[in-house]
Coordinates of C-alpha atoms (C1' of nucleotides) in Angstrom, one line a residue:
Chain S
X1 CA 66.5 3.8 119.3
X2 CA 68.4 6.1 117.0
X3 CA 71.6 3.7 117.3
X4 CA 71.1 0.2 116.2
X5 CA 71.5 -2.6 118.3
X6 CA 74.5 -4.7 117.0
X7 CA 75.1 -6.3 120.3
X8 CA 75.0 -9.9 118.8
X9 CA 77.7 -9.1 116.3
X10 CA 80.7 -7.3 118.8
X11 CA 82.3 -11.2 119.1
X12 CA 83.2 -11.3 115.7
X13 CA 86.7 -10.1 115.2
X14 CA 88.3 -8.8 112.3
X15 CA 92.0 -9.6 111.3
X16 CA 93.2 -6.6 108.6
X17 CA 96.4 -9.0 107.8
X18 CA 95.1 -12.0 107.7
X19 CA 95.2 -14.0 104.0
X20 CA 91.6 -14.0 104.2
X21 CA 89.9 -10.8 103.0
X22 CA 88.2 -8.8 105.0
X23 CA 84.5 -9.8 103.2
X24 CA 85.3 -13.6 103.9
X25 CA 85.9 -13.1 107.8
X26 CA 82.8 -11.5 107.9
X27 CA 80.4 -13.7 106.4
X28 CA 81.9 -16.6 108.4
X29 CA 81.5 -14.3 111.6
X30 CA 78.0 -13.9 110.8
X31 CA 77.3 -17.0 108.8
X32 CA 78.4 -19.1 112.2
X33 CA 76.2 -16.4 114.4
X34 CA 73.2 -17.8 111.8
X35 CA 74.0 -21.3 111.6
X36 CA 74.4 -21.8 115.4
X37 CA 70.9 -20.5 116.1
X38 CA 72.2 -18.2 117.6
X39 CA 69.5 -15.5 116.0
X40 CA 65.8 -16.8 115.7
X41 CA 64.3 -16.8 111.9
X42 CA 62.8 -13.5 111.2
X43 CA 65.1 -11.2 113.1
X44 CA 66.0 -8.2 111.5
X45 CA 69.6 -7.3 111.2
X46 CA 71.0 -4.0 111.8
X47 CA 71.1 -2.4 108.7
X48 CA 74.3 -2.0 106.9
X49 CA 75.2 1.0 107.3
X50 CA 75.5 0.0 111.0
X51 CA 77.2 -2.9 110.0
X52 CA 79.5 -1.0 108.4
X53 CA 80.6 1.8 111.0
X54 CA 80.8 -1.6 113.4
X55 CA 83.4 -2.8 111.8
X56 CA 84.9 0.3 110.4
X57 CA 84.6 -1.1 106.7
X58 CA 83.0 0.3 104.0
X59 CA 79.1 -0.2 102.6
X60 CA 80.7 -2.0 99.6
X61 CA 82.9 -4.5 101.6
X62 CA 79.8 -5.5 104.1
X63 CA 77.7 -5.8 101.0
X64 CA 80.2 -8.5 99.6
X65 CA 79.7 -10.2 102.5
X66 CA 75.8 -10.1 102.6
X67 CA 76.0 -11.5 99.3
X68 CA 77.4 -14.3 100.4
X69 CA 75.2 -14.9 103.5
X70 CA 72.4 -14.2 101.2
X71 CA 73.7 -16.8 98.0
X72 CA 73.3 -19.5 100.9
X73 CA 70.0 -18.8 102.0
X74 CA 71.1 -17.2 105.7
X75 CA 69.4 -14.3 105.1
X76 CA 67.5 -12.2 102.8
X77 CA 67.0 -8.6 102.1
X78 CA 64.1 -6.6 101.0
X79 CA 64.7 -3.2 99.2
X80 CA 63.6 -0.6 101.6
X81 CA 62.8 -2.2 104.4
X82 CA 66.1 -4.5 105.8
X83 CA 67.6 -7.9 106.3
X84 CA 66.0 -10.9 108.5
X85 CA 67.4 -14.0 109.1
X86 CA 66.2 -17.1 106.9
X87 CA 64.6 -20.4 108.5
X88 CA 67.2 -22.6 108.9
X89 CA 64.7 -25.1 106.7
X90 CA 64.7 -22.9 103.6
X91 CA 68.7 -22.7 104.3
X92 CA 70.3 -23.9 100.6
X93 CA 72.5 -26.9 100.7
X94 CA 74.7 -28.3 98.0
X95 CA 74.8 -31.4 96.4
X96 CA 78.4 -33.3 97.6
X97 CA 80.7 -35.2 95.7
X98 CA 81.4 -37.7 98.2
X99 CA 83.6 -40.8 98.6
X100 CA 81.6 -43.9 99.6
X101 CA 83.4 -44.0 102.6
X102 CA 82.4 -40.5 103.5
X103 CA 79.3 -41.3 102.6
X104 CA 78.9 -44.5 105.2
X105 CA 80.6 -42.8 107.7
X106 CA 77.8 -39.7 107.1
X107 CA 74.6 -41.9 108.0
X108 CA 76.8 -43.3 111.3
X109 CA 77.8 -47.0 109.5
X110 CA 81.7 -48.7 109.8
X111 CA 82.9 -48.5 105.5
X112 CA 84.9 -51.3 104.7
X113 CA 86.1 -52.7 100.8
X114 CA 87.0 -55.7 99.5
X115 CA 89.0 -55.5 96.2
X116 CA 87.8 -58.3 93.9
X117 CA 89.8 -57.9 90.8
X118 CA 92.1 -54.9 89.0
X119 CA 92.9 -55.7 85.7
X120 CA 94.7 -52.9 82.8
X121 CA 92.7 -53.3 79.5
X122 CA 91.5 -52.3 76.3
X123 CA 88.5 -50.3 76.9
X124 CA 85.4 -50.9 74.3
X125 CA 84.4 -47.3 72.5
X126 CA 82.4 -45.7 74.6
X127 CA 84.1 -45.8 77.2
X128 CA 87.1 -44.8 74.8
X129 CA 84.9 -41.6 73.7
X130 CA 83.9 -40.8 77.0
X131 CA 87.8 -40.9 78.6
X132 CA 89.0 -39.5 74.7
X133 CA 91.1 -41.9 74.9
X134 CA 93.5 -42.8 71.6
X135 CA 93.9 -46.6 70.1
X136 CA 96.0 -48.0 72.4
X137 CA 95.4 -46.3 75.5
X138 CA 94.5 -48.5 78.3
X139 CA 91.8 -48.2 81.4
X140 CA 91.9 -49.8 85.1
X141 CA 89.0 -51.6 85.9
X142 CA 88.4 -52.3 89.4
X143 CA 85.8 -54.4 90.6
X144 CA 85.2 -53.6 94.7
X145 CA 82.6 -55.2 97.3
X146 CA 81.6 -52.4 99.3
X147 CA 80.8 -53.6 102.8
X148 CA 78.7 -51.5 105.7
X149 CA 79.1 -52.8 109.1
X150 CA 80.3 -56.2 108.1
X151 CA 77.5 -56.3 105.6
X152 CA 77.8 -56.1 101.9
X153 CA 76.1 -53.2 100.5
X154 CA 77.3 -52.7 97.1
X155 CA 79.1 -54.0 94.0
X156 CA 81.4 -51.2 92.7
X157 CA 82.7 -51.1 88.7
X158 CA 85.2 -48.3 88.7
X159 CA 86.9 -47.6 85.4
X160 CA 89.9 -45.1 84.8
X161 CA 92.3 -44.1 82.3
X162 CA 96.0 -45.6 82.8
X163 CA 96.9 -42.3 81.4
X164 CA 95.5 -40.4 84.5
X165 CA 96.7 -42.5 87.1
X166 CA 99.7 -45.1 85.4
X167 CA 101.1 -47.4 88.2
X168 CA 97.6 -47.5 90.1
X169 CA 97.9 -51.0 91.2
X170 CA 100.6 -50.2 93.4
X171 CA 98.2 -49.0 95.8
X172 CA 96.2 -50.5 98.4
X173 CA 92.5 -49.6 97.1
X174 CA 90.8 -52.1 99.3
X175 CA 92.9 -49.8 102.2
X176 CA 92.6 -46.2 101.1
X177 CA 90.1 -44.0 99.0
X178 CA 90.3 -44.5 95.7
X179 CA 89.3 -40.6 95.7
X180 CA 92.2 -40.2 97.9
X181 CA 95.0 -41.5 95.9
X182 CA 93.6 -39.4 93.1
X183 CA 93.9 -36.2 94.7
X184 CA 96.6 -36.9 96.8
X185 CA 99.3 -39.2 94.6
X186 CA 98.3 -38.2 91.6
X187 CA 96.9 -34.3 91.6
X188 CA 93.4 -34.7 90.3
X189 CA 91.5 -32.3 91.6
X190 CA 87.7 -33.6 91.5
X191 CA 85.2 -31.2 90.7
X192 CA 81.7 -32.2 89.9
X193 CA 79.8 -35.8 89.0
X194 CA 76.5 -36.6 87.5
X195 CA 74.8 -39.8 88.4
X196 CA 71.9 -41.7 87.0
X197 CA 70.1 -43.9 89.2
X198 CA 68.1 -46.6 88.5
X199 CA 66.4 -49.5 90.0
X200 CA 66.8 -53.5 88.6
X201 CA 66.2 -57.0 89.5
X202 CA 69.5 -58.3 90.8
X203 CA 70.9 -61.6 88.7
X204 CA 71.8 -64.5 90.4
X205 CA 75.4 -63.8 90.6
X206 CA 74.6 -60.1 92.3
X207 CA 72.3 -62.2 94.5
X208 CA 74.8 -64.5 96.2
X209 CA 78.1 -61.3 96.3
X210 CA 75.2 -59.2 98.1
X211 CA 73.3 -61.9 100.1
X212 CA 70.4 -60.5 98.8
X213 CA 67.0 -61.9 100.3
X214 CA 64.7 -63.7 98.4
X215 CA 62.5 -60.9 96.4
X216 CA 64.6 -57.7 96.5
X217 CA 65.5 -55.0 93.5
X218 CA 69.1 -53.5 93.6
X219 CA 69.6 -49.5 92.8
X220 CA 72.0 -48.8 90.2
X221 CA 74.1 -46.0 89.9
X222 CA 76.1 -45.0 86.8
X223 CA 78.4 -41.9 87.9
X224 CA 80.6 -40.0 85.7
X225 CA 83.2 -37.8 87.5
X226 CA 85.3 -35.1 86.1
X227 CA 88.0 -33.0 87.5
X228 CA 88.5 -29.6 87.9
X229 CA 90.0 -28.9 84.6
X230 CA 87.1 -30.7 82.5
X231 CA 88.7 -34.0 81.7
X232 CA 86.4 -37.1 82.7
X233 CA 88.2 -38.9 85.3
X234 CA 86.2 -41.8 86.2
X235 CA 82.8 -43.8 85.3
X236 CA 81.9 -46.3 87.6
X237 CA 78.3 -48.2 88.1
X238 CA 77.5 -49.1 91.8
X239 CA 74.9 -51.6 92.3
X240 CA 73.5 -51.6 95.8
X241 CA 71.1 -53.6 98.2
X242 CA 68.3 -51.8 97.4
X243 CA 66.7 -52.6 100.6
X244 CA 69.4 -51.2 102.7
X245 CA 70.4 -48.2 100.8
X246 CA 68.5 -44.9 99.1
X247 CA 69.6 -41.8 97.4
X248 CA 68.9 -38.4 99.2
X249 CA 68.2 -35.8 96.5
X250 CA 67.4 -31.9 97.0
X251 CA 65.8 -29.7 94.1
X252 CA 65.6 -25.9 94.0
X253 CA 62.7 -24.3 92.2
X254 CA 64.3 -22.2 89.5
X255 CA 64.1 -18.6 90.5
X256 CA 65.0 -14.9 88.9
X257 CA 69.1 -14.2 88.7
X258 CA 71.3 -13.4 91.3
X259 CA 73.1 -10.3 92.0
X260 CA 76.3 -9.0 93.5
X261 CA 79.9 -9.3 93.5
X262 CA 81.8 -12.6 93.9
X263 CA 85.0 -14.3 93.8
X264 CA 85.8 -17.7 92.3
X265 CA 89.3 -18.4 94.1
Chain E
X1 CA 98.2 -5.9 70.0
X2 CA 97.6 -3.4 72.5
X3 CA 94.1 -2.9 71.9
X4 CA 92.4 -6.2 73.1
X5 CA 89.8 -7.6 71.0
X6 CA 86.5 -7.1 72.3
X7 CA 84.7 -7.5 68.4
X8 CA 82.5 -10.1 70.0
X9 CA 80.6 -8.0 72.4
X10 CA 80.0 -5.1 69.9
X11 CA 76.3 -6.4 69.8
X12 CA 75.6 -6.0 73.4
X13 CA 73.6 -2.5 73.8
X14 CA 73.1 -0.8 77.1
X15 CA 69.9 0.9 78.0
X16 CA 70.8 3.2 81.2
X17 CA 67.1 4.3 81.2
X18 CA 65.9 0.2 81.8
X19 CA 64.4 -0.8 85.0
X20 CA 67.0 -3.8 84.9
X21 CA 70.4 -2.6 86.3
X22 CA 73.1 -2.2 84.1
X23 CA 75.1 -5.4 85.3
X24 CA 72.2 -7.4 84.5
X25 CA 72.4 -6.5 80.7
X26 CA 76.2 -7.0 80.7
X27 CA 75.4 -10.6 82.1
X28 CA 72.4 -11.4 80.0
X29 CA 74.4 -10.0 76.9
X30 CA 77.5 -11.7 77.3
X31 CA 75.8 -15.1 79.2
X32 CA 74.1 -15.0 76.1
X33 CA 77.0 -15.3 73.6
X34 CA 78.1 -17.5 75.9
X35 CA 75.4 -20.0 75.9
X36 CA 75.0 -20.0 72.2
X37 CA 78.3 -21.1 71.6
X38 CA 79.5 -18.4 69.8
X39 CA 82.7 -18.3 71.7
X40 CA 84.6 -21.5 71.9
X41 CA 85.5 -23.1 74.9
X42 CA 88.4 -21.9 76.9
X43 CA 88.3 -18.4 74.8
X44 CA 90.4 -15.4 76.5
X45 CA 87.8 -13.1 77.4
X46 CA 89.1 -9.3 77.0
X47 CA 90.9 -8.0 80.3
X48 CA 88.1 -6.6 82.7
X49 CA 89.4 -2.9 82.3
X50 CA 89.0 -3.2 78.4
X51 CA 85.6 -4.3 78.8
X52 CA 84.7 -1.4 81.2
X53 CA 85.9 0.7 78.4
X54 CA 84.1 -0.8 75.7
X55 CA 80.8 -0.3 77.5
X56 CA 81.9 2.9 79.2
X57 CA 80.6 1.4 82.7
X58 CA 83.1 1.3 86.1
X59 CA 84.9 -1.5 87.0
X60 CA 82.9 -2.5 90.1
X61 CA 79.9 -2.9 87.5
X62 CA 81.1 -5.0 85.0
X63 CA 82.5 -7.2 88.0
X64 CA 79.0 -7.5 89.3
X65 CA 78.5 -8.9 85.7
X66 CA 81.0 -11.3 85.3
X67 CA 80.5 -12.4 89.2
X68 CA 76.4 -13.4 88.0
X69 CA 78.7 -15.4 85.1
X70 CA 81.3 -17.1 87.1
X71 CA 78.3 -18.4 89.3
X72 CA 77.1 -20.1 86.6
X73 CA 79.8 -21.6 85.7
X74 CA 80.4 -20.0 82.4
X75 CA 83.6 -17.9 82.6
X76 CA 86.6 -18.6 85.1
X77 CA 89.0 -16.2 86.1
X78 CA 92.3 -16.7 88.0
X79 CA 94.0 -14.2 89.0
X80 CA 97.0 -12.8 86.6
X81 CA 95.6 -14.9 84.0
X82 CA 92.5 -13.2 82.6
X83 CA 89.2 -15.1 82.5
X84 CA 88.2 -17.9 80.0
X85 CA 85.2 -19.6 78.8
X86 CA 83.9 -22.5 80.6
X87 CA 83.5 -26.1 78.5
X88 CA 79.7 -26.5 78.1
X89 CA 80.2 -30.0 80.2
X90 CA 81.2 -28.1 83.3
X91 CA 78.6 -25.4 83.4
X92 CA 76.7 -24.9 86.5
X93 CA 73.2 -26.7 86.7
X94 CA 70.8 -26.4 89.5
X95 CA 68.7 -28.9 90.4
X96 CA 65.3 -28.5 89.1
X97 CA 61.7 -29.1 90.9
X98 CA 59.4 -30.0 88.2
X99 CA 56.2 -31.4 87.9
X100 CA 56.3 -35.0 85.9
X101 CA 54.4 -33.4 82.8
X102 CA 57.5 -30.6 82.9
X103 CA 60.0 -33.7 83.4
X104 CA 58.7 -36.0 80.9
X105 CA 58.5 -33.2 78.3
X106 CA 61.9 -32.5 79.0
X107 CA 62.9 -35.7 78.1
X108 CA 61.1 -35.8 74.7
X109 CA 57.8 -37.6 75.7
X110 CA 54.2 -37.2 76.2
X111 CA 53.0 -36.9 79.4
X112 CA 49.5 -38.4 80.6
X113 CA 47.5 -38.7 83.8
X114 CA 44.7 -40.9 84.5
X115 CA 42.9 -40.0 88.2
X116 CA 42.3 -43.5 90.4
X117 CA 41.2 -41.9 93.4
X118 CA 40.9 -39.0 95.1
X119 CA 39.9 -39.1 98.5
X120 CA 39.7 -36.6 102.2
X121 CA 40.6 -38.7 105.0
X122 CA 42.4 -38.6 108.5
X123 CA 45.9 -38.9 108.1
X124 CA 47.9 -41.3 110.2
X125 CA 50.1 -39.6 112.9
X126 CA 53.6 -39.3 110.9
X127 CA 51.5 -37.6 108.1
X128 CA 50.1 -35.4 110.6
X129 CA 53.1 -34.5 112.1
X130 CA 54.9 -33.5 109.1
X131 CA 52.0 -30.8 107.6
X132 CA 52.1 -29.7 111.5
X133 CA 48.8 -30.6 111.6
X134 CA 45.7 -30.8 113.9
X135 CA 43.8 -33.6 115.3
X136 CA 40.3 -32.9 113.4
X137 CA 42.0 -31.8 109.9
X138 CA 41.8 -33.6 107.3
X139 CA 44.4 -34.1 103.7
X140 CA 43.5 -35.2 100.1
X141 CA 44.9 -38.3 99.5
X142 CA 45.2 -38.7 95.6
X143 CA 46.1 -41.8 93.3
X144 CA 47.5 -41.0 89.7
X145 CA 48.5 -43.1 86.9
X146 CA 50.9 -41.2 84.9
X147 CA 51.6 -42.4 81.4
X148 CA 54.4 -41.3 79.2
X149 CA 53.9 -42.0 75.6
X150 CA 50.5 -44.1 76.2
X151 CA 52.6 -46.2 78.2
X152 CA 52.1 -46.9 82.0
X153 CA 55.6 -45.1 83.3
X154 CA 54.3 -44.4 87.3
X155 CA 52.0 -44.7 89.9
X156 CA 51.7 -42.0 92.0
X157 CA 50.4 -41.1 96.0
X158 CA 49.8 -37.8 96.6
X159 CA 49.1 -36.2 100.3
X160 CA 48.5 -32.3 100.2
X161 CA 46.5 -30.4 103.8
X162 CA 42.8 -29.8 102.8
X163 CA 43.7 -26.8 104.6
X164 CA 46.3 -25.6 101.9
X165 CA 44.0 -26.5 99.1
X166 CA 40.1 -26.5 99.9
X167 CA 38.0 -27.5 97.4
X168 CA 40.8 -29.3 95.6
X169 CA 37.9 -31.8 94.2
X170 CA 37.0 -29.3 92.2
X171 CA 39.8 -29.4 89.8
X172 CA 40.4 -31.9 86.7
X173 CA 43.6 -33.0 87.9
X174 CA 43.9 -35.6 85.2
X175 CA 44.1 -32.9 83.1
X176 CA 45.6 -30.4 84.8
X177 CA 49.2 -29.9 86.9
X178 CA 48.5 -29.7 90.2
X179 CA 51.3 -27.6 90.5
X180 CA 49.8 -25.7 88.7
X181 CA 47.0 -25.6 90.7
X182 CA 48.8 -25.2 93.9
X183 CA 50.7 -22.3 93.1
X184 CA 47.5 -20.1 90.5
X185 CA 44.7 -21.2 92.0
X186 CA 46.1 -21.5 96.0
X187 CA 49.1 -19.3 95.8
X188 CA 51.3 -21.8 97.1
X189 CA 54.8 -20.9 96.0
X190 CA 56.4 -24.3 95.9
X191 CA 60.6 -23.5 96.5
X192 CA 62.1 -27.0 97.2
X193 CA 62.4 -30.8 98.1
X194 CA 63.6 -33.7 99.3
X195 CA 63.3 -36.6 97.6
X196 CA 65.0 -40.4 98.6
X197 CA 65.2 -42.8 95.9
X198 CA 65.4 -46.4 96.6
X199 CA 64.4 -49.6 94.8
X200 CA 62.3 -52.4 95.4
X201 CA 60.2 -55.5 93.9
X202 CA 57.0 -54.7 92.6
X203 CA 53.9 -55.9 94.3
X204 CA 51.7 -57.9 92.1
X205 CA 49.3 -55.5 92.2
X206 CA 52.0 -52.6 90.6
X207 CA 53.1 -55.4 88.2
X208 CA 49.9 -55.2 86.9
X209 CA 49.1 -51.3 87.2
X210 CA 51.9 -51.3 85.4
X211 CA 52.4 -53.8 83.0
X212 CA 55.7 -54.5 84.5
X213 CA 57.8 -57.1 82.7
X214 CA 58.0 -60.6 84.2
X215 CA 61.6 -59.7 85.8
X216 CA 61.7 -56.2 86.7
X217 CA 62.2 -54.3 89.6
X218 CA 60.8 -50.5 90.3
X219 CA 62.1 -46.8 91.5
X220 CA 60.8 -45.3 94.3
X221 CA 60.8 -41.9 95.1
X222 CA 59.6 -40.3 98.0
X223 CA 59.3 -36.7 97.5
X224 CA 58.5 -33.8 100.6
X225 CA 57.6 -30.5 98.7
X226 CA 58.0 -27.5 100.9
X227 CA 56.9 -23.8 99.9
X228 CA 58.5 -20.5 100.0
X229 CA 57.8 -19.8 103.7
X230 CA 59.0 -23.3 104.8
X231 CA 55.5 -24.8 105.1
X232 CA 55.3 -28.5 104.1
X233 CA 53.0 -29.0 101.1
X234 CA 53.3 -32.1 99.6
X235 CA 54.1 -36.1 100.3
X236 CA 54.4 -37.8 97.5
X237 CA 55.7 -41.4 96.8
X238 CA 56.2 -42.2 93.3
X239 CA 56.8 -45.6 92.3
X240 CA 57.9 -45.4 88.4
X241 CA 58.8 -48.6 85.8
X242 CA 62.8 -49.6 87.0
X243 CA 63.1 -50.3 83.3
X244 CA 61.8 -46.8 81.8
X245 CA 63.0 -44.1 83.8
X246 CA 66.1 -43.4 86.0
X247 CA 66.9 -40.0 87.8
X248 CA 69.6 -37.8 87.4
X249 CA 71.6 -36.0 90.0
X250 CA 74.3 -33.5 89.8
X251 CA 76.9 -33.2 92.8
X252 CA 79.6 -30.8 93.7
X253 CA 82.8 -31.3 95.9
X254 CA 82.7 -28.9 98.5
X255 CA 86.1 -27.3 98.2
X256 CA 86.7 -25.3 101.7
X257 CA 85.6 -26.3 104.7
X258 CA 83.7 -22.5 104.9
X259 CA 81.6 -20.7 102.4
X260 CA 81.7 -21.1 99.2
X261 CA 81.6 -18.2 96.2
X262 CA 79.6 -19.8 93.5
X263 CA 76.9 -21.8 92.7
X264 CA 73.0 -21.3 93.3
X265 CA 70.7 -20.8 91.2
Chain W
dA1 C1' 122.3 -21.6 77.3
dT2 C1' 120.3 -21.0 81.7
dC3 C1' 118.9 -18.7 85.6
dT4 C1' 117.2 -14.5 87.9
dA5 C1' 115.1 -10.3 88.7
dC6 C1' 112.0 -7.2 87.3
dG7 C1' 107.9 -5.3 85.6
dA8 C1' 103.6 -5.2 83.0
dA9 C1' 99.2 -7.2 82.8
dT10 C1' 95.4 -9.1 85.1
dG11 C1' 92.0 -10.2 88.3
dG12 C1' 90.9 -9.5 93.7
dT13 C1' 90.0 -6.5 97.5
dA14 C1' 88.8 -2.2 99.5
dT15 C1' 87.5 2.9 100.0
dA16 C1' 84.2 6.8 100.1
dG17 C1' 80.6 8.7 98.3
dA18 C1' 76.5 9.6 95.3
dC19 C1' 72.0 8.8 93.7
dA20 C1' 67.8 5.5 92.9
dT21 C1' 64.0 2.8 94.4
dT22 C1' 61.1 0.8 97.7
dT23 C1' 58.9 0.6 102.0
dG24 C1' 56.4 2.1 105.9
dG25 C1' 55.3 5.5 109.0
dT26 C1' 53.6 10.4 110.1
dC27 C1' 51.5 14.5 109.2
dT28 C1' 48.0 17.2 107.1
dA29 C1' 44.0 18.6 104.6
dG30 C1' 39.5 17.6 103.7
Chain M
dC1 C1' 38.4 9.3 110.1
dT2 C1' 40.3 8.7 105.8
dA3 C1' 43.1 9.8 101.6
dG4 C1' 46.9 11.6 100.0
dA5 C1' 51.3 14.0 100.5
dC6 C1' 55.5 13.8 102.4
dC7 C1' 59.6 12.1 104.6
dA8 C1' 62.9 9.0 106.7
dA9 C1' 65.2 4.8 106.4
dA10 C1' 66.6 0.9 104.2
dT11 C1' 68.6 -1.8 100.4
dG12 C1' 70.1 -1.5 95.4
dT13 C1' 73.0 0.4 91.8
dC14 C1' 77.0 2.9 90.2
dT15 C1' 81.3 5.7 89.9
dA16 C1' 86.2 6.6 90.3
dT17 C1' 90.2 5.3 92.3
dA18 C1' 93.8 2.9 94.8
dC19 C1' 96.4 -0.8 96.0
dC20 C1' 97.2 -6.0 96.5
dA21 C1' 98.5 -10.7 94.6
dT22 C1' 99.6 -13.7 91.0
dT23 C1' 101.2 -14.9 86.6
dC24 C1' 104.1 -14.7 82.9
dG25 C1' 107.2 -12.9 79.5
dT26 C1' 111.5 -10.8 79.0
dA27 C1' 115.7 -8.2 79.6
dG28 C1' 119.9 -8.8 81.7
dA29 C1' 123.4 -11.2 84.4
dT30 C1' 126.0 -15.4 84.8

DNA sequence: ATCTACGAATGGTATAGACATTTGGTCTAG
DNA sequence: CTAGACCAAATGTCTATACCATTCGTAGAT
C-alpha cells in the first residue's frame, strides 16, 4: 500500500480554537486510542508524515505529541524503522500524592476519621528547621484515628505551621480532607512528598486505639509534603495496622536521557 | 541592561561534528552548572532568544534543551516571566531499581551476602502462573542472608525461571550480584517493579536469623522484577531488620486529569 | 496619588522545509 | 546462492520565522 492505513485514527477530532493546543488534543486522541486497547502491543503506527497530512499539521507539531505518548511509555520509536505501540505492562505510571481518603476509596474501602485532639503549640527544633519557622511561630498538631470500613486502620500525627494555615481549627477535619482545606481555603498548592516507611512493634497504647491482635507489627510512615513553590507544608507520621495495610511501590531502572520538546504549564 | 547576562554559560562548548545532538550538549552543559550548584536557587536564567544567540543555535533547539531540564525538575519557566532555577529539594527524582549491594552502598554501608540455599524445584501454581510458566518447568528457588556492616540486616527469597537462567548454580552468588548476572551473563535487561511493603512480627526462627531484638517487629517487601520486553523475572520477598532499614518513596500529585509534560526518567 | 491602557519582554505554539542517520529490503555482480 | 551495493522509508535533528498568551513595568489620564 503506497498510502498508509490511518483508519484507527479518523475519530479523533481536532479543535484549531480550542485553549488546548493543537499537540495536547492529539496525544490525548491517540493516548485514549492506546489506553483503551483499542490497538494491540506491537502494532506499528502510520508513520508521521502520514500523521501529519491526516491532520493537516506539521511534522514538528505531531512530533510534540509523540513525545508525549512516548514520555508515558504508550509507544516507542525506533530510528528508521517506525513507531509500535507499548504493552500496556511496560506502560509508565507515576507515583500519586494522595489523600488517605483517596487512597481507601482507591482499594474499594468506606474512609472515615475520627479527630482525637488539635492543639496550637510550640514546635521542638526540628520540626522548627524543617517548617523554618522563627521563635515564636506556632504549629497545629492534629492527632486523627483513621478508620476503614468501621475498622481502625491508622493513627495519624499531622503537624503544620499556624503561619500556613492560621484559623485551622475552624474547620471540620474529622468531616473534610485535611488536603482539601489546604488547597481549597487556604491556596496551597501540593506538589510532591517523600515518605519513609518503616515497620515497629506497636506499644500498648497503639495496641488498644488500633485493636491490634495479639502478635502484630504496625508500619510507620513519616511523610514530608511540600507545595508547589518549595515551602514544606506538612510532616505527619501514620502508624498503621500492619496486617491490614501495605505500601505499593514502583521503580524504574535508570535509563539514557530523554529527548524532545515539552511544556511545563 | 540590554544585553542579558549569560557570563555563566560561557564555558559550555558546542561540538557540531559530535554524534550527540546539539540539544543534548546544551542540556548536559547547563544541567551541569545546574547540579553543581553554581547557580543559586531561583536564579533568572537569560531569556531563551539570548541564549540561542550566545550559542548561535535556533530557538526550537535550545527549547529541546531546556524541555530535557524542565523534566527534571531543574529550571521552571512560566510564561512572561522567564525561567528560574529549581531549589535542589524539589528536583525531579525517579525511582530507582537497585540491587541491595547498589542500595546499601548508597546509603554508606557495606554490603554482604551469605548463600543458605539454593535449590530447583516445582513451583506452586501462583508462582507458575506469574513466570507464565509450564507444567514440567522448573525455577531456582534461592535463600540469602544479606549483611550490611557485618550485621544481619535481611533475609531474602529469591524465585527466578530456570528457563531465564540455566545453569544459574554455576555462579558464586554470595559473591556476586545476581543482577548482575542476570543482565551480563543472561542478557536479561531488568526495566522495573513492583514492590508492596507491609510489616509483621518476626517468626522465631527470623528472630534468630537475625538477631532481632527482644521487641522488634520486621519490613517486608515483596518485590516482582519485570524485564525490558515485559517478561516477569523475578519474585522476591525480602524480609529486612524493622529497626535498621526503612524505604523511601517519592510521590507526585497528578495535576490534570490528562497527560502530563514532565517527569520520567 | 491612583488607576488604566499600552507595549515590551518572555515563554508557548505552530509552520514548512532541509538534511542526517538508521533500518530493511532489492538488485546486481560474482 | 551469497555478498555487497544501493535505495527507499522511517525517525532524529536543526533552521528560520511567525504569531499567540501572559506578565509586568510605565507612561499617561484622572
Amino acid at each position: 500500500m503506497s498510502t498508509p492505513n490511518v483508519a484507527p485514527f479518523l475519530s479523533i477530532r481536532l479543535d484549531k480554537d480550542s485553549p488546548n493546543p493543537i499537540y495536547l488534543q492529539i496525544a490525548e486522541g491517540i493516548g485514549e486510542l492506546l489506553k483503551s486497547g483499542a490497538l494491540p502491543a506491537g502494532y506499528v503506527l502510520p508513520p508521521e508524515r502520514a500523521l501529519c497530512e491526516r491532520f493537516g499539521i506539521s511534522r514538528m507539531t505531531l512530533r510534540q505529541a509523540m513525545g508525549l505518548l512516548d514520555r508515558e511509555g504508550l509507544i516507542e520509536s525506533r530510528r528508521g524503522r517506525g513507531t509500535v505501540v507499548t504493552p500496556a505492562r511496560l506502560r509508565k505510571q507515576q507515583q500519586e500524592l494522595k489523600s488517605f481518603s483517596e487512597e481507601i476509596r482507591d482499594r474499594g474501602g468506606r474512609p472515615e476519621s475520627r479527630l482525637i485532639s488539635l492543639e496550637r503549640t510550640l514546635p521542638g527544633e526540628s520540626v522548627r528547621d524543617f517548617f523554618e519557622l522563627g521563635d515564636q511561630q506556632k504549629v497545629y498538631e492534629i492527632h486523627r484515628l483513621r478508620l476503614k470500613d468501621g475498622e481502625p486502620l491508622a493513627l495519624e500525627f499531622v503537624r503544620i505551621p499556624e503561619r500556613l494555615c492560621p484559623g485551622l481549627e475552624r474547620f471540620d477535619i474529622a468531616k473534610n480532607s485535611l488536603y482539601q482545606i489546604l488547597e481549597e481555603s487556604y491556596g496551597l498548592r501540593l506538589e510532591n512528598c517523600i515518605e519513609e516507611i518503616s515497620a515497629e512493634a506497636p506499644t500498648a497504647k497503639l495496641r488498644k486505639l488500633l485493636a491490634l491482635p495479639k502478635n502484630a507489627a504496625v508500619l510507620v510512615v513519616n511523610r514530608k509534603t511540600f507545595a508547589e513553590d518549595g515551602r514544606a507544608v506538612e510532616l505527619t507520621r501514620s502508624t498503621y495496622r500492619g496486617d491490614q495495610y501495605s505500601a505499593i511501590v514502583r521503580s524504574v531502572r535508570k535509563k539514557k536521557p530523554i529527548l524532545r520538546a515539552s511544556t511545563s504549564s
